[in-house]
Short mmCIF file of C-alpha atoms and ligand atoms in Angstrom, two decimals:
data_model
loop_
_atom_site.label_atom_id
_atom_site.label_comp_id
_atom_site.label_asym_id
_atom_site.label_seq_id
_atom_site.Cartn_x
_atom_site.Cartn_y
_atom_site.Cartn_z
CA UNK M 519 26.60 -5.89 25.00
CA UNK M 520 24.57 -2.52 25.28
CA UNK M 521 21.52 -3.66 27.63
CA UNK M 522 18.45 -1.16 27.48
CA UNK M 523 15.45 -0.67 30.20
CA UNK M 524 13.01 1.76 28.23
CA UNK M 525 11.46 2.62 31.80
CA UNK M 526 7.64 3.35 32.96
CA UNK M 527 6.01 4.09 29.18
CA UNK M 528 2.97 5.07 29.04
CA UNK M 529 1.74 2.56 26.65
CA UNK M 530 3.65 -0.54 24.84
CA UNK M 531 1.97 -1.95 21.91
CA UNK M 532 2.69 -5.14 19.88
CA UNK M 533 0.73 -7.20 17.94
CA UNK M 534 1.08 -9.85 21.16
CA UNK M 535 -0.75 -7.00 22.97
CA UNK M 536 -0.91 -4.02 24.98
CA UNK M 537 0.18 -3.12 28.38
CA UNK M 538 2.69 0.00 30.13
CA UNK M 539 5.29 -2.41 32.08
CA UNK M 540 8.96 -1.52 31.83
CA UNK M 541 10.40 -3.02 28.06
CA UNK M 542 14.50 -5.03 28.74
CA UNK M 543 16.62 -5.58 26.21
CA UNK M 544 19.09 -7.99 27.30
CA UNK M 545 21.69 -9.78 24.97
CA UNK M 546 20.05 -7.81 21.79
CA UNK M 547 16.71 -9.52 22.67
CA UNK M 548 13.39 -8.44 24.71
CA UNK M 549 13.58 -9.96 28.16
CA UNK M 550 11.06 -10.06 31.11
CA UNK M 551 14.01 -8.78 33.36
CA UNK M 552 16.54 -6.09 33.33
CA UNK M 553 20.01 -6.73 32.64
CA UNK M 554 21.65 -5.57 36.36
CA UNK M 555 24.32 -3.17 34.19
CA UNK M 556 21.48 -1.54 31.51
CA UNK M 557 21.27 2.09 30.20
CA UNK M 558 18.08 2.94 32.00
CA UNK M 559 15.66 5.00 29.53
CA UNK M 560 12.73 7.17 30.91
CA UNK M 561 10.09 7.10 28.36
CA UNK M 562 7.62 7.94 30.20
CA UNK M 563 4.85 10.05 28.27
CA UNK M 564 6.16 7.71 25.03
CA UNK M 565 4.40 4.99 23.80
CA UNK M 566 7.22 1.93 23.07
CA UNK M 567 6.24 -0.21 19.62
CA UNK M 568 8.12 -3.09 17.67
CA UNK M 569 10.79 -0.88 15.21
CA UNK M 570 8.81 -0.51 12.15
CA UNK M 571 9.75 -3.25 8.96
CA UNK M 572 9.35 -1.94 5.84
CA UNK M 573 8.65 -4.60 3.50
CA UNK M 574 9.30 -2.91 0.15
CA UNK M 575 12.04 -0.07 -0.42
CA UNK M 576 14.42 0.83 -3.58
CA UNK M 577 17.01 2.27 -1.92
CA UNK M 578 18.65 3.39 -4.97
CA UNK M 579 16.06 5.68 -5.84
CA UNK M 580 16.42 7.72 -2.66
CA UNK M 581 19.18 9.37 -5.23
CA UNK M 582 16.12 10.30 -7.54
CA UNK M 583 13.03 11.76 -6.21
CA UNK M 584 10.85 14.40 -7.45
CA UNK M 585 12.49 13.94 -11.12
CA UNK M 586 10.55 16.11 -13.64
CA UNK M 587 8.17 13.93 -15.47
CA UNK M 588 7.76 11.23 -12.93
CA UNK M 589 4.65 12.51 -10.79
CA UNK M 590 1.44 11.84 -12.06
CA UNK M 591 1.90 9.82 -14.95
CA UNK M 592 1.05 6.24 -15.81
CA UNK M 593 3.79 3.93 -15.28
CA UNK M 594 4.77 2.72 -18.63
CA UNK M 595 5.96 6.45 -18.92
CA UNK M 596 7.52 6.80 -15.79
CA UNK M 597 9.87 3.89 -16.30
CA UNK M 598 11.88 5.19 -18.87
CA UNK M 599 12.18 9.11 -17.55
CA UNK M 600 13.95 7.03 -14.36
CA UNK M 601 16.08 4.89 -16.49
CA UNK M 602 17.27 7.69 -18.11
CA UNK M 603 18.37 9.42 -14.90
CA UNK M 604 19.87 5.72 -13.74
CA UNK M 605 21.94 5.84 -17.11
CA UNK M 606 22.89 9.52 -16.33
CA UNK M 607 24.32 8.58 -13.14
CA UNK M 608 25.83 5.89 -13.30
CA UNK M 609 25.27 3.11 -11.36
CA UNK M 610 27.89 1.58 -9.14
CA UNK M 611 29.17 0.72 -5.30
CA UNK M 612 29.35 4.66 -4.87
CA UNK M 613 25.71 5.68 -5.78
CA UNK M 614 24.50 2.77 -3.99
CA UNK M 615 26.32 3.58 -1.01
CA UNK M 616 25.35 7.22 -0.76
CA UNK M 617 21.90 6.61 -1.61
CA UNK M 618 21.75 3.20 0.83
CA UNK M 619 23.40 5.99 3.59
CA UNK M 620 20.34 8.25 3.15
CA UNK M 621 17.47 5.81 2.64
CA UNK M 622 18.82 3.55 5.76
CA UNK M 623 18.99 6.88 7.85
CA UNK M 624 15.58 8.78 7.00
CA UNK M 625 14.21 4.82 7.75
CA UNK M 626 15.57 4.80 11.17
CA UNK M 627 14.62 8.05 11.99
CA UNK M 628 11.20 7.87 11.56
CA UNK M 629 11.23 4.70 13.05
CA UNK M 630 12.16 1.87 10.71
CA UNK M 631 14.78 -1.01 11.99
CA UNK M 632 14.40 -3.04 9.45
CA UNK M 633 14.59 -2.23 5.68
CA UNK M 634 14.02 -4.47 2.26
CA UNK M 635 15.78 -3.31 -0.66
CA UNK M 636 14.41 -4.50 -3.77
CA UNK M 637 17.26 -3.97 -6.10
CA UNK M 638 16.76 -3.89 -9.80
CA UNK M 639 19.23 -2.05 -11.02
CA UNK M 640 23.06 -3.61 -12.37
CA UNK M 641 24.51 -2.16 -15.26
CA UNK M 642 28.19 -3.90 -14.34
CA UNK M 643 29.05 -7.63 -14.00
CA UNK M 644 28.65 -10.09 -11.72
CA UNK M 645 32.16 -8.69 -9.46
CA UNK M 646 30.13 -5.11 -9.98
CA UNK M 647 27.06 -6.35 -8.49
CA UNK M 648 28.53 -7.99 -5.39
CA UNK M 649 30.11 -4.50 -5.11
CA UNK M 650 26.59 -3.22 -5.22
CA UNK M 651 25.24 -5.50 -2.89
CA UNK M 652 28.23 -5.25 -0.60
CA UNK M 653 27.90 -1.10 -0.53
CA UNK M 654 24.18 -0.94 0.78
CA UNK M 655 25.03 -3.97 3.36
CA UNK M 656 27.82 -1.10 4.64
CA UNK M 657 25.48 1.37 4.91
CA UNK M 658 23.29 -0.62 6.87
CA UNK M 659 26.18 -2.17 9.57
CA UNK M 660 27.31 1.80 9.77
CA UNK M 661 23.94 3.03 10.92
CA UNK M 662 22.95 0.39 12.85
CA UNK M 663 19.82 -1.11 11.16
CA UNK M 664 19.03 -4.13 9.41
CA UNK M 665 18.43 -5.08 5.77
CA UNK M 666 16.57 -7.17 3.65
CA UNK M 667 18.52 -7.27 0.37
CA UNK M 668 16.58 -8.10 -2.27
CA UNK M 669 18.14 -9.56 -5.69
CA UNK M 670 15.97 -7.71 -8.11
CA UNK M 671 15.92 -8.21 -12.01
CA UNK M 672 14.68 -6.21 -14.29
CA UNK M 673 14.83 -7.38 -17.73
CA UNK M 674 18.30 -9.15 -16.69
CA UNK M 675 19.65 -12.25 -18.96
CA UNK M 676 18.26 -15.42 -16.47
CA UNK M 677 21.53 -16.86 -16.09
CA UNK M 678 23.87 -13.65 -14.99
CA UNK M 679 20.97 -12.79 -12.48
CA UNK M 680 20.82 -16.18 -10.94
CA UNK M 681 24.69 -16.30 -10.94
CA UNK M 682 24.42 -12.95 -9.51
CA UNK M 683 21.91 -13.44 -6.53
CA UNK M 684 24.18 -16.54 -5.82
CA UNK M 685 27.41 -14.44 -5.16
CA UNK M 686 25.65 -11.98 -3.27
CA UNK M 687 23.74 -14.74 -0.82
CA UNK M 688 27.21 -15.73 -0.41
CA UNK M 689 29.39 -12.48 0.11
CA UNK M 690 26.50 -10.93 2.97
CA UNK M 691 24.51 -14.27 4.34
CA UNK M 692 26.00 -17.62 2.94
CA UNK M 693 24.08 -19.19 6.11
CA UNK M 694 21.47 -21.37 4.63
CA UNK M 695 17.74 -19.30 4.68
CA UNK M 696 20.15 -16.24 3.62
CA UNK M 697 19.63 -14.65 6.77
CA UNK M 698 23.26 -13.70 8.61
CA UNK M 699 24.21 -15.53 11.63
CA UNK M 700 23.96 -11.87 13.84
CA UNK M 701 20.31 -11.81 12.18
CA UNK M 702 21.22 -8.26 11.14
CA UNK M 703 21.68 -8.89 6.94
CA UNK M 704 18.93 -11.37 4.91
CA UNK M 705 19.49 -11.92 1.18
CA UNK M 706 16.17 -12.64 -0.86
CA UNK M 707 15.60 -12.89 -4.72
CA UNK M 708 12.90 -11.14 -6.40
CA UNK M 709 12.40 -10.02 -10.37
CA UNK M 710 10.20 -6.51 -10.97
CA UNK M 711 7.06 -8.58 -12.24
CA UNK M 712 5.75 -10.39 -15.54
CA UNK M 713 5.94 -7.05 -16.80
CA UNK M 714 9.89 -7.27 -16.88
CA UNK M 715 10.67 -10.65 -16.83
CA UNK M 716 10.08 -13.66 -18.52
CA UNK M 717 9.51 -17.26 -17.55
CA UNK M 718 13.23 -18.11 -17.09
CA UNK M 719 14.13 -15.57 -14.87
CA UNK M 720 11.44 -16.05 -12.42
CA UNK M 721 12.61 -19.90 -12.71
CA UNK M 722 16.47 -18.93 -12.84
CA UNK M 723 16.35 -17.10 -9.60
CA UNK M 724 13.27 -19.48 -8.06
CA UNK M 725 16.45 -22.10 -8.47
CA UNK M 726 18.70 -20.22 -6.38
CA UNK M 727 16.57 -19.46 -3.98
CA UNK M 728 15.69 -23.63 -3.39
CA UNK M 729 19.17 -23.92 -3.37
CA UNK M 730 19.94 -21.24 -0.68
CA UNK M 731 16.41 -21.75 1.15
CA UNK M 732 16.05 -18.12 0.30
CA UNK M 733 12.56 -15.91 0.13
CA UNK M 734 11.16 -14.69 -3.21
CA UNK M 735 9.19 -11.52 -3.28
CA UNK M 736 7.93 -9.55 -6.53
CA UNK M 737 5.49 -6.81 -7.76
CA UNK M 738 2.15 -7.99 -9.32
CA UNK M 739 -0.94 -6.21 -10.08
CA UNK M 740 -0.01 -2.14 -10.81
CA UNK M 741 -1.63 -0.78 -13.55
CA UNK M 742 0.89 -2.06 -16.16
CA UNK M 743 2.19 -4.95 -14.73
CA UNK M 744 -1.19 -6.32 -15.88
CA UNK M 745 -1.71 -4.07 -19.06
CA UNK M 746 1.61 -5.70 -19.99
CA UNK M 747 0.72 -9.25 -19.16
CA UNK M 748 -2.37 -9.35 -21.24
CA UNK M 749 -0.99 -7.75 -24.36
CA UNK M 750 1.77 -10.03 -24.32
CA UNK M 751 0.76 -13.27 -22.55
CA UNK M 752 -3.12 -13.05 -22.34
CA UNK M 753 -2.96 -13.59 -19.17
CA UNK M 754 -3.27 -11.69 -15.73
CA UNK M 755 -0.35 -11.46 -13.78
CA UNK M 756 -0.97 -13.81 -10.85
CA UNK M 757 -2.44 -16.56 -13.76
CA UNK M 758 1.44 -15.98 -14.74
CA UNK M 759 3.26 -16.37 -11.43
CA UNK M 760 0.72 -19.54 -10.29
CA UNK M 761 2.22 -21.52 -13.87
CA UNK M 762 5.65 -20.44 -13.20
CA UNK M 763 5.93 -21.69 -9.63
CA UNK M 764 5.91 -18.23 -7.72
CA UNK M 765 2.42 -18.51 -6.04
CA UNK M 766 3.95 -20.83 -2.91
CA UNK M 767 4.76 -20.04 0.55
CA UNK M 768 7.81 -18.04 0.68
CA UNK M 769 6.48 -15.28 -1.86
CA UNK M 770 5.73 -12.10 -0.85
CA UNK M 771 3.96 -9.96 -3.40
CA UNK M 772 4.06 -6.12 -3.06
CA UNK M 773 1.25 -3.87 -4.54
CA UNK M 774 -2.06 -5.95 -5.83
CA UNK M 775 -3.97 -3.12 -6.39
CA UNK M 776 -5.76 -4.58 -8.86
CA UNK M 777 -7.15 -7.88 -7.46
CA UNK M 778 -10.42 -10.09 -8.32
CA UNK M 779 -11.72 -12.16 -5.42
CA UNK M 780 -10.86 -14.86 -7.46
CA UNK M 781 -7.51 -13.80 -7.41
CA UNK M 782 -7.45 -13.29 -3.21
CA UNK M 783 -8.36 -17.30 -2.93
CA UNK M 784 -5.96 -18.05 -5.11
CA UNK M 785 -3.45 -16.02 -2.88
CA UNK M 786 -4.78 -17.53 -0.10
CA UNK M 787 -4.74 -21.04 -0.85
CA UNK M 788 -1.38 -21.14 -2.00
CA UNK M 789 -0.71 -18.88 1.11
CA UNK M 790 1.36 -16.09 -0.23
CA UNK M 791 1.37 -13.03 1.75
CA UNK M 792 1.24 -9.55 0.47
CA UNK M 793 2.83 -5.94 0.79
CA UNK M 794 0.62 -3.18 0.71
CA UNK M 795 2.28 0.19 -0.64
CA UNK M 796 -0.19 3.13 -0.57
CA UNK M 797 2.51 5.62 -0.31
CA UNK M 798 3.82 4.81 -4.21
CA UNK M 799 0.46 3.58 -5.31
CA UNK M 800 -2.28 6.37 -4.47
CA UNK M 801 -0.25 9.50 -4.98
CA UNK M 802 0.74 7.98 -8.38
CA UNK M 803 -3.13 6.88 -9.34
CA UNK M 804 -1.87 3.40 -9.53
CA UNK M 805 -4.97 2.26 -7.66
CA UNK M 806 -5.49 0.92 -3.76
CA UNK M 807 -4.89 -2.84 -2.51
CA UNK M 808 -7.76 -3.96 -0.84
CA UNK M 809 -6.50 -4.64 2.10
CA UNK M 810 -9.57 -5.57 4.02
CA UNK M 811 -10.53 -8.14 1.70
CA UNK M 812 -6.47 -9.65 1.75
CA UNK M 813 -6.97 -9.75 5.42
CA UNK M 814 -10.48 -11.52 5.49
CA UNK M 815 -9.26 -14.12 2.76
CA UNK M 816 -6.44 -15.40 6.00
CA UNK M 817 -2.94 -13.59 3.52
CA UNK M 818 -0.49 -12.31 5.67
CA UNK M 819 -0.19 -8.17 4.86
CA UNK M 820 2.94 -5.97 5.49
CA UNK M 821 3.65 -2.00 4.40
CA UNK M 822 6.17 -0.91 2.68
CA UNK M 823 7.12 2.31 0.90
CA UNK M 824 8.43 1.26 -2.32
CA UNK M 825 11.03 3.78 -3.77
CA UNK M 826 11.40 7.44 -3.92
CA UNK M 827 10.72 7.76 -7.62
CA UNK M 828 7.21 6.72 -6.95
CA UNK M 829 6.49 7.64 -2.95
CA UNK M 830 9.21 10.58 -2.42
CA UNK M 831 8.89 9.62 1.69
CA UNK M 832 10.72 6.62 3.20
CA UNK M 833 8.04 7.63 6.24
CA UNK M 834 6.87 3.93 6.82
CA UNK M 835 4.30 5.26 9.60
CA UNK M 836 3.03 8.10 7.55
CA UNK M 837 2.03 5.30 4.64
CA UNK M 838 0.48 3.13 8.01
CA UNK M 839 -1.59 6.06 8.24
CA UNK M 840 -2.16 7.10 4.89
CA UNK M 841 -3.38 3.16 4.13
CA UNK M 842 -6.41 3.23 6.95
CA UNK M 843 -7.31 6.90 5.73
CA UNK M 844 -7.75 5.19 2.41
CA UNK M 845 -8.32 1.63 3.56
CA UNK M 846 -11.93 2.81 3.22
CA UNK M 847 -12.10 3.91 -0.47
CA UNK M 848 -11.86 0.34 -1.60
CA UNK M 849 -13.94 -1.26 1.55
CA UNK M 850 -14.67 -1.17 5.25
CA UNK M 851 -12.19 1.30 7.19
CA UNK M 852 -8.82 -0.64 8.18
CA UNK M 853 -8.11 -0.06 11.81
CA UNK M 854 -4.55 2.00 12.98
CA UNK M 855 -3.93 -1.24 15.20
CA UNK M 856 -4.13 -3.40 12.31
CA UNK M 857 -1.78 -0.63 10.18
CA UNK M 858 0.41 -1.01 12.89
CA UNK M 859 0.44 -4.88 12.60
CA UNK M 860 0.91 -4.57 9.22
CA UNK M 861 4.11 -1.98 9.61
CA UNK M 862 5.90 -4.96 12.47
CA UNK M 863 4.70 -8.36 12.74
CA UNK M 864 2.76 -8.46 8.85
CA UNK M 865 6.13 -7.08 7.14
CA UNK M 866 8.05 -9.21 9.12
CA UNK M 867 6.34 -12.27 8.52
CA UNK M 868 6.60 -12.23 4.62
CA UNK M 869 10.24 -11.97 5.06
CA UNK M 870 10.35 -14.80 7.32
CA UNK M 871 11.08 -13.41 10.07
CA UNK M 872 8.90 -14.24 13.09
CA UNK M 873 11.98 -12.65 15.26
CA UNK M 874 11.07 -9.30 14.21
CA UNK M 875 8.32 -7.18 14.25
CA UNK M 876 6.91 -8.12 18.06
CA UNK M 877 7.66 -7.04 21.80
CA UNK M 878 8.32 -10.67 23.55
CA UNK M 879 10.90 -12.68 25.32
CA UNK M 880 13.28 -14.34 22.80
CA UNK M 881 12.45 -11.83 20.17
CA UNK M 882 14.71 -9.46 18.60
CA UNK M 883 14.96 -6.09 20.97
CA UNK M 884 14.37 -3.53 17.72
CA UNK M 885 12.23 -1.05 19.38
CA UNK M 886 10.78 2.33 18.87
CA UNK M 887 9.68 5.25 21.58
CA UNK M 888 7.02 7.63 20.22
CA UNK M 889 6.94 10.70 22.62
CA UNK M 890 2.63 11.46 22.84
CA UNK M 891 3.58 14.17 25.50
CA UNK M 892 3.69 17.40 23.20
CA UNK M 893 0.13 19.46 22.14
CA UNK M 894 -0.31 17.14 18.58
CA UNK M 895 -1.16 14.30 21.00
CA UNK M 896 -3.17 16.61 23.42
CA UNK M 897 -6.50 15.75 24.35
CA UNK M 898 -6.16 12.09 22.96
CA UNK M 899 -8.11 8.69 24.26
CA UNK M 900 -6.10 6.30 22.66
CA UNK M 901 -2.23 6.71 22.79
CA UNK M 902 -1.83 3.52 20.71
CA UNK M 903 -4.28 4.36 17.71
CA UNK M 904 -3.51 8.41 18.22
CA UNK M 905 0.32 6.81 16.75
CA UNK M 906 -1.53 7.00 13.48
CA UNK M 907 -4.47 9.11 13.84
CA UNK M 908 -2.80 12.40 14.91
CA UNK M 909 0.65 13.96 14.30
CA UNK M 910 1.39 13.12 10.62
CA UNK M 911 4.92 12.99 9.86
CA UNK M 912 5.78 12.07 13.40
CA UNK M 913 9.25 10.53 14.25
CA UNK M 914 10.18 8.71 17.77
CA UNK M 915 12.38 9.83 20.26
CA UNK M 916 14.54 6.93 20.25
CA UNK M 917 15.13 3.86 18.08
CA UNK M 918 16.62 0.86 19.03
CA UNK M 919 17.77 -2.47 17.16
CA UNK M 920 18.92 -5.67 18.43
CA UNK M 921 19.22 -3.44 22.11
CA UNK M 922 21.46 -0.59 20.66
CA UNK M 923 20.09 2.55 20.68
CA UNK M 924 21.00 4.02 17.21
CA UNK M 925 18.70 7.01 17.19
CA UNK M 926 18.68 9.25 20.59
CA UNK M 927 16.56 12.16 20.80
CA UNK M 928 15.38 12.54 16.97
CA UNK M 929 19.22 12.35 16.04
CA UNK M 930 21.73 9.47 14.81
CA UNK M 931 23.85 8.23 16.84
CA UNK M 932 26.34 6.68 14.56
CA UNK M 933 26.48 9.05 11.57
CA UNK M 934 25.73 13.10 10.78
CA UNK M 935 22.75 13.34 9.20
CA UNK M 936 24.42 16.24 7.14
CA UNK M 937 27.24 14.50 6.25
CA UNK M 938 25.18 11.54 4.60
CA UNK M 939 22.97 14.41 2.76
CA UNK M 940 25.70 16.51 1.25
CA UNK M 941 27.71 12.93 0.62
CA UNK M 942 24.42 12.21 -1.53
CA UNK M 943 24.44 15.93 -3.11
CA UNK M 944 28.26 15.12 -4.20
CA UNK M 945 27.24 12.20 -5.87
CA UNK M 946 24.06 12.83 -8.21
CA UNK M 947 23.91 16.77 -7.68
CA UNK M 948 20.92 16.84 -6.18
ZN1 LIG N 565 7.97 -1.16 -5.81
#
C-alpha cells in the first residue's frame, strides 16, 4: 500500500471543519496517525481539501465540444446538431475509451477524484454496451480515479435498457448497492428526463435498480425538459417523476433551474437531493438553480459539470466558483465554503457515498493540495474561501485517491497527457 503524510499545510478544509494539522493516508483511508513507512509530502503554503466529486459528467462528449451550432441556442436545437456528430462518429468501446481517457484526466487534474458519467448514448446491443461500459471503467482504473457510471437512456426501448443496466451492474460492480468491493467503480441508472423517456423506462430501470439496490439520478427542470412535458403530458416535470416513483430517496436530480417553491417542498419531503450545474446551464441561457432556496428547504446539493457539448470545461472548481458568483442572480449570495461543500461532501452524498467527499478517520484518503503560495493568492485573508474567490482556472499541485498520489506537480502520474490528447485527435479528428 502507498501511505501518504501531506505534511504542515497551511490550511485543511472539509466540510467536518477546518484546521492546518498534518493529513495520513494509511491503508487508502484518512488516519489520525502516520503510517511509519509513508511518502512524506511538504505542502506547506497549500491548502489540502476532500478530491473534488463531480456529480454530473458525459464523458462521451469530451469527444465533442465547441461543435458549430451548439453554443447559444435553445436546447431542443442543440440536441440534434450533437446527435448528428454522435452518428458521424460512431459510437463504440473505442470513442468511449478515448474520450473516458481525456475527460477522467482533465478531472483529476484540476482536482476531481471522483467522476459520474451519465451515459446516454448506445447505438449497439446489449454485448456493445457492456463494451461501452467496460471501456470508460478502463480509463478510470488506468488513471487512477474513480467513477460513477451512470446507465443513461435516452429514448431507449424500456426493456433493452433495463437488460442493459443489468449486465453492466454486473460486469463493473455486481456487489449489491453497485458500488465495487475496492470502492473505486459504482454503477447507477438514470434516463435523460421526461423529455426523453416515457413512463416505462423510468419504471424499467427503477426495477433494476430495487433489484441491485442501485441509485437513480436524472435531469429535470432545463428549459425543455419542461416545455416538453407540458406539450405532451400537461404536466411539469417533477409532477411526472413524483407519479412514476422517481421522487424517493436515492434520486439525485441534476439541473432544476426552473423550480416553484412548491416544487422545493416537494423535493424536500420526499428527500431527493439535487445537482447543481451552472457551468452547462448559464453559459447556455438555460437558466440558474436556486441553490439557496434548495439549501434552506433541508435537499442535499452537489456540482457537477455536465458534458462538454453544453459546459466545454470539465473544471469542477471553476463551476464551484462560477455558481456563488451567480448564486446571487437568483437569491442571497451562496458562500465559497458552501460551493466547496457542494463540490465534496453534497456530490458525494447523492451518490451515496458518505465515504467520499470529507477529510476524517475511516474515510476514503482522495485528497487534493491547492498551492496559495504564488502572487494570484497574494495578499489574501482567507486561504480556504480565496480557493474560489481568486485564481480562476486554478489546478492543485497534487491529487490523491484512495492514498495514491495520481497527479504530482500539475502532471499525471500514470498516463501522458499528450498521448491521451492526440489518442482522442486519432479518433474523432478533432
Ligand atoms: Zn447533463
Amino acid at each position: 500500500m502507498n501511505d501518504v503524510t501531506l505534511r504542515s499545510p497551511r490550511a485543511v478544509w472539509s466540510i467536518d471543519g477546518e484546521g492546518e494539522g498534518d493529513v495520513h493516508a494509511v491503508d487508502g483511508v484518512v488516519a489520525s496517525h502516520a503510517s511509519p513507512d509513508a511518502e512524506v509530502i511538504d505542502v506547506s503554503g497549500c491548502v489540502v481539501t476532500p478530491g473534488l466529486v463531480n456529480a454530473h459528467h458525459h464523458l462521451l462528449q469530451t469527444a465533442f465540444r465547441t461543435l458549430p451550432g451548439t453554443r447559444g441556442v435553445a436546447m431542443r436545437d442543440w440536441l440534434p446538431v450533437m446527435a448528428d456528430a454522435y452518428r458521424e462518429a460512431e459510437i463504440d468501446g473505442s470513442l468511449a475509451y478515448a474520450a473516458a481517457r481525456a475527460a477522467i484526466a482533465e478531472g483529476l487534474l484540476s482536482g476531481v477524484t471522483t467522476i459520474a458519467d451519465h451515459h446516454l448514448n448506445w447505438p449497439a446491443g446489449v454485448g456493445g454496451d457492456v463494451d461501452i461500459a467496460r471501456a470508460v471503467e478502463r480509463a478510470r482504473a488506468e488513471l487512477g480515479s474513480r467513477l460513477a457510471f451512470v446507465r443513461g437512456t435516452a429514448g431507449d426501448e424500456p426493456d433493452r435498457a433495463a437488460a442493459s443496466a443489468d449486465a453492466i451492474a454486473a460486469a463493473l460492480a455486481p456487489e449489491r448497492g453497485g458500488v465495487s468491493a475496492d470502492g473505486m467503480t459504482q454503477v447507477a441508472v438514470g434516463p435523460a428526463g421526461v423529455h426523453s423517456d416515457g413512463r416505462a423506462t423510468f419504471e424499467a430501470l427503477a426495477h433494476v435498480a430495487r433489484e441491485r439496490g442501485l441509485r437513480r439520478r436524472t435531469q429535470a427542470n432545463e428549459q425543455v425538459d419542461t416545455e416538453i412535458a407540458l406539450a405532451r403530458y400537461g404536466r411539469r416535470p417533477l409532477e411526472l417523476l413524483d407519479a412514476w416513483g422517481w421522487l424517493e430517496t436515492d434520486v439525485t436530480i441534476a439541473h432544476l433551474c426552473d423550480v416553484t417553491d412548491a416544487e422545493i417542498d416537494l423535493l424536500a419531503e420526499r428527500g431527493v437531493t439535487a445537482t447543481h450545474a451552472p457551468g452547462c446551464d448559464v453559459p447556455m441561457g438555460w437558466g440558474i438553480a436556486p441553490v439557496r432556496r434548495l439549501l434552506d428547504a433541508g435537499i442535499g446539493v452537489g456540482l457537477g459539470t455536465s458534458g462538454g457539448g453544453s459546459n466545454d470545461a470539465g473544471h469542477l472548481l471553476a463551476d464551484a466558483r462560477l455558481a456563488m458568483q451567480v448564486s446571487g442572480l437568483v437569491g442571497p449570495q451562496l458562500e465559497a465554503r458552501e460551493l466547496l461543500a457542494a463540490a465534496t461532501a453534497g456530490s458525494a452524498r447523492g451518490l451515496g457515498r458518505d465515504d467520499l467527499g470529507r477529510i476524517r478517520e475511516g474515510g476514503a484518503a482522495d485528497l487534493c493540495v491547492w498551492d496559495i503560495s504564488g502572487v494570484g493568492d497574494a495578499g489574501s485573508a482567507d486561504p480556504v474561501g480565496g480557493l474560489l474567490w481568486m485564481s480562476p482556472g486554478r489546478r492543485p499541485r497534487h491529487v490523491v485517491v484512495a492514498g495514491r498520489v495520481v497527479v504530482r506537480d500539475y502532471r499525471l502520474v500514470s498516463a501522458d497527457e499528450g498521448e491521451i490528447v492526440a489518442a482522442l485527435r486519432e479518433r474523432v479528428g478533432r
